[in-house]
Amino acid sequence: MGESVFDSSIPPGSGAPYHLHTDADEIIFVVSGMINITLNGEDRIAREGDTIFIPKHTSHGFKNVGLYAARLLFTSIRVVLNDFFGGRNKG
């Protein structure tokens, strides 16, 4: 099991290009500001207080569409339950 948390300030007009993660789920929490996030080709707006869950293998990208910097918390979660339970979880 492993987690990483990043606190980022994203300037207006900036963001992350379309990409995907093969080994981890991702959670984005919008602390302040507004972003346009694209998930599997579908756009949506996320504002202050919104949380976006992005399962691994989901294509996504985002752009700050607000007038001010957006503050985002990124959490990356990689869980291998077999390892967590010492190989006892046989399904």
mmCIF file of C-alpha atoms in Angstrom:
data_model
loop_
_atom_site.group_PDB
_atom_site.id
_atom_site.type_symbol
_atom_site.label_atom_id
_atom_site.label_comp_id
_atom_site.label_asym_id
_atom_site.label_seq_id
_atom_site.Cartn_x
_atom_site.Cartn_y
_atom_site.Cartn_z
ATOM 1 C CA MET A 1 0.000 0.000 0.000
ATOM 2 C CA GLY A 2 1.306 3.476 -0.752
ATOM 3 C CA GLU A 3 -0.009 6.995 -0.858
ATOM 4 C CA SER A 4 1.436 10.313 -1.975
ATOM 5 C CA VAL A 5 -0.098 13.726 -1.326
ATOM 6 C CA PHE A 6 0.880 16.887 -3.202
ATOM 7 C CA ASP A 7 -0.307 20.435 -2.503
ATOM 8 C CA SER A 8 -0.073 22.477 -5.714
ATOM 9 C CA SER A 9 -0.814 26.012 -6.838
ATOM 10 C CA ILE A 10 -1.845 26.060 -10.506
ATOM 11 C CA PRO A 11 -1.664 29.448 -12.301
ATOM 12 C CA PRO A 12 -4.566 30.557 -14.523
ATOM 13 C CA GLY A 13 -4.409 28.857 -17.923
ATOM 14 C CA SER A 14 -2.051 26.125 -16.663
ATOM 15 C CA GLY A 15 -2.767 22.493 -15.916
ATOM 16 C CA ALA A 16 -1.817 18.943 -16.817
ATOM 17 C CA PRO A 17 -2.000 17.402 -20.303
ATOM 18 C CA TYR A 18 -4.203 14.393 -21.008
ATOM 19 C CA HIS A 19 -2.607 11.291 -19.460
ATOM 20 C CA LEU A 20 -3.362 8.198 -17.374
ATOM 21 C CA HIS A 21 -1.854 6.260 -14.494
ATOM 22 C CA THR A 22 -1.540 2.481 -14.752
ATOM 23 C CA ASP A 23 -0.530 1.780 -11.163
ATOM 24 C CA ALA A 24 -2.559 4.128 -8.942
ATOM 25 C CA ASP A 25 -5.924 5.777 -8.387
ATOM 26 C CA GLU A 26 -5.851 9.559 -7.988
ATOM 27 C CA ILE A 27 -7.983 11.957 -5.966
ATOM 28 C CA ILE A 28 -7.984 15.701 -6.643
ATOM 29 C CA PHE A 29 -9.459 18.033 -4.024
ATOM 30 C CA VAL A 30 -10.040 21.644 -5.096
ATOM 31 C CA VAL A 31 -9.015 23.754 -2.090
ATOM 32 C CA SER A 32 -9.619 27.003 -3.975
ATOM 33 C CA GLY A 33 -10.221 28.135 -7.536
ATOM 34 C CA MET A 34 -11.854 26.435 -10.498
ATOM 35 C CA ILE A 35 -10.571 23.875 -12.995
ATOM 36 C CA ASN A 36 -11.903 22.223 -16.111
ATOM 37 C CA ILE A 37 -11.149 18.524 -15.807
ATOM 38 C CA THR A 38 -11.444 16.059 -18.680
ATOM 39 C CA LEU A 39 -12.133 12.421 -17.763
ATOM 40 C CA ASN A 40 -12.187 9.913 -20.632
ATOM 41 C CA GLY A 41 -12.974 12.734 -23.064
ATOM 42 C CA GLU A 42 -15.764 14.263 -20.954
ATOM 43 C CA ASP A 43 -15.316 17.819 -19.611
ATOM 44 C CA ARG A 44 -16.613 19.036 -16.272
ATOM 45 C CA ILE A 45 -15.984 22.018 -14.017
ATOM 46 C CA ALA A 46 -14.683 21.457 -10.477
ATOM 47 C CA ARG A 47 -14.837 24.299 -7.954
ATOM 48 C CA GLU A 48 -13.667 24.979 -4.416
ATOM 49 C CA GLY A 49 -14.690 22.091 -2.163
ATOM 50 C CA ASP A 50 -15.131 19.560 -4.991
ATOM 51 C CA THR A 51 -13.395 16.177 -4.948
ATOM 52 C CA ILE A 52 -12.657 14.197 -8.102
ATOM 53 C CA PHE A 53 -11.863 10.469 -7.954
ATOM 54 C CA ILE A 54 -9.883 9.170 -10.933
ATOM 55 C CA PRO A 55 -9.510 5.374 -11.114
ATOM 56 C CA LYS A 56 -6.290 4.023 -12.584
ATOM 57 C CA HIS A 57 -6.408 3.533 -16.374
ATOM 58 C CA THR A 58 -8.709 6.589 -16.709
ATOM 59 C CA SER A 59 -7.473 9.187 -19.209
ATOM 60 C CA HIS A 60 -7.607 12.652 -17.680
ATOM 61 C CA GLY A 61 -6.187 16.165 -17.763
ATOM 62 C CA PHE A 62 -7.120 19.542 -16.337
ATOM 63 C CA LYS A 63 -6.732 23.287 -16.806
ATOM 64 C CA ASN A 64 -7.225 26.192 -14.412
ATOM 65 C CA VAL A 65 -10.062 28.172 -16.010
ATOM 66 C CA GLY A 66 -10.325 30.714 -13.192
ATOM 67 C CA LEU A 67 -8.874 34.219 -12.895
ATOM 68 C CA TYR A 68 -6.612 33.287 -9.969
ATOM 69 C CA ALA A 69 -4.330 30.410 -9.019
ATOM 70 C CA ALA A 70 -6.162 27.210 -8.114
ATOM 71 C CA ARG A 71 -4.926 25.303 -5.080
ATOM 72 C CA LEU A 72 -5.266 21.548 -5.538
ATOM 73 C CA LEU A 73 -4.452 18.593 -3.305
ATOM 74 C CA PHE A 74 -3.473 15.511 -5.300
ATOM 75 C CA THR A 75 -3.561 12.112 -3.601
ATOM 76 C CA SER A 76 -2.192 9.073 -5.396
ATOM 77 C CA ILE A 77 -3.228 5.699 -3.952
ATOM 78 C CA ARG A 78 -1.701 2.373 -4.852
ATOM 79 C CA VAL A 79 -3.156 -0.615 -3.000
ATOM 80 C CA VAL A 80 -2.196 -4.248 -3.388
ATOM 81 C CA LEU A 81 -4.476 -6.150 -1.009
ATOM 82 C CA ASN A 82 -2.663 -9.436 -1.488
ATOM 83 C CA ASP A 83 0.517 -7.832 -0.173
ATOM 84 C CA PHE A 84 -1.431 -6.034 2.570
ATOM 85 C CA PHE A 85 -2.893 -9.305 3.896
ATOM 86 C CA GLY A 86 0.359 -11.224 3.504
ATOM 87 C CA GLY A 87 -0.896 -13.278 0.571
ATOM 88 C CA ARG A 88 -3.825 -14.710 2.578
ATOM 89 C CA ASN A 89 -6.464 -13.078 0.371
ATOM 90 C CA LYS A 90 -7.102 -15.792 -2.214
ATOM 91 C CA GLY A 91 -10.183 -14.121 -3.739
#
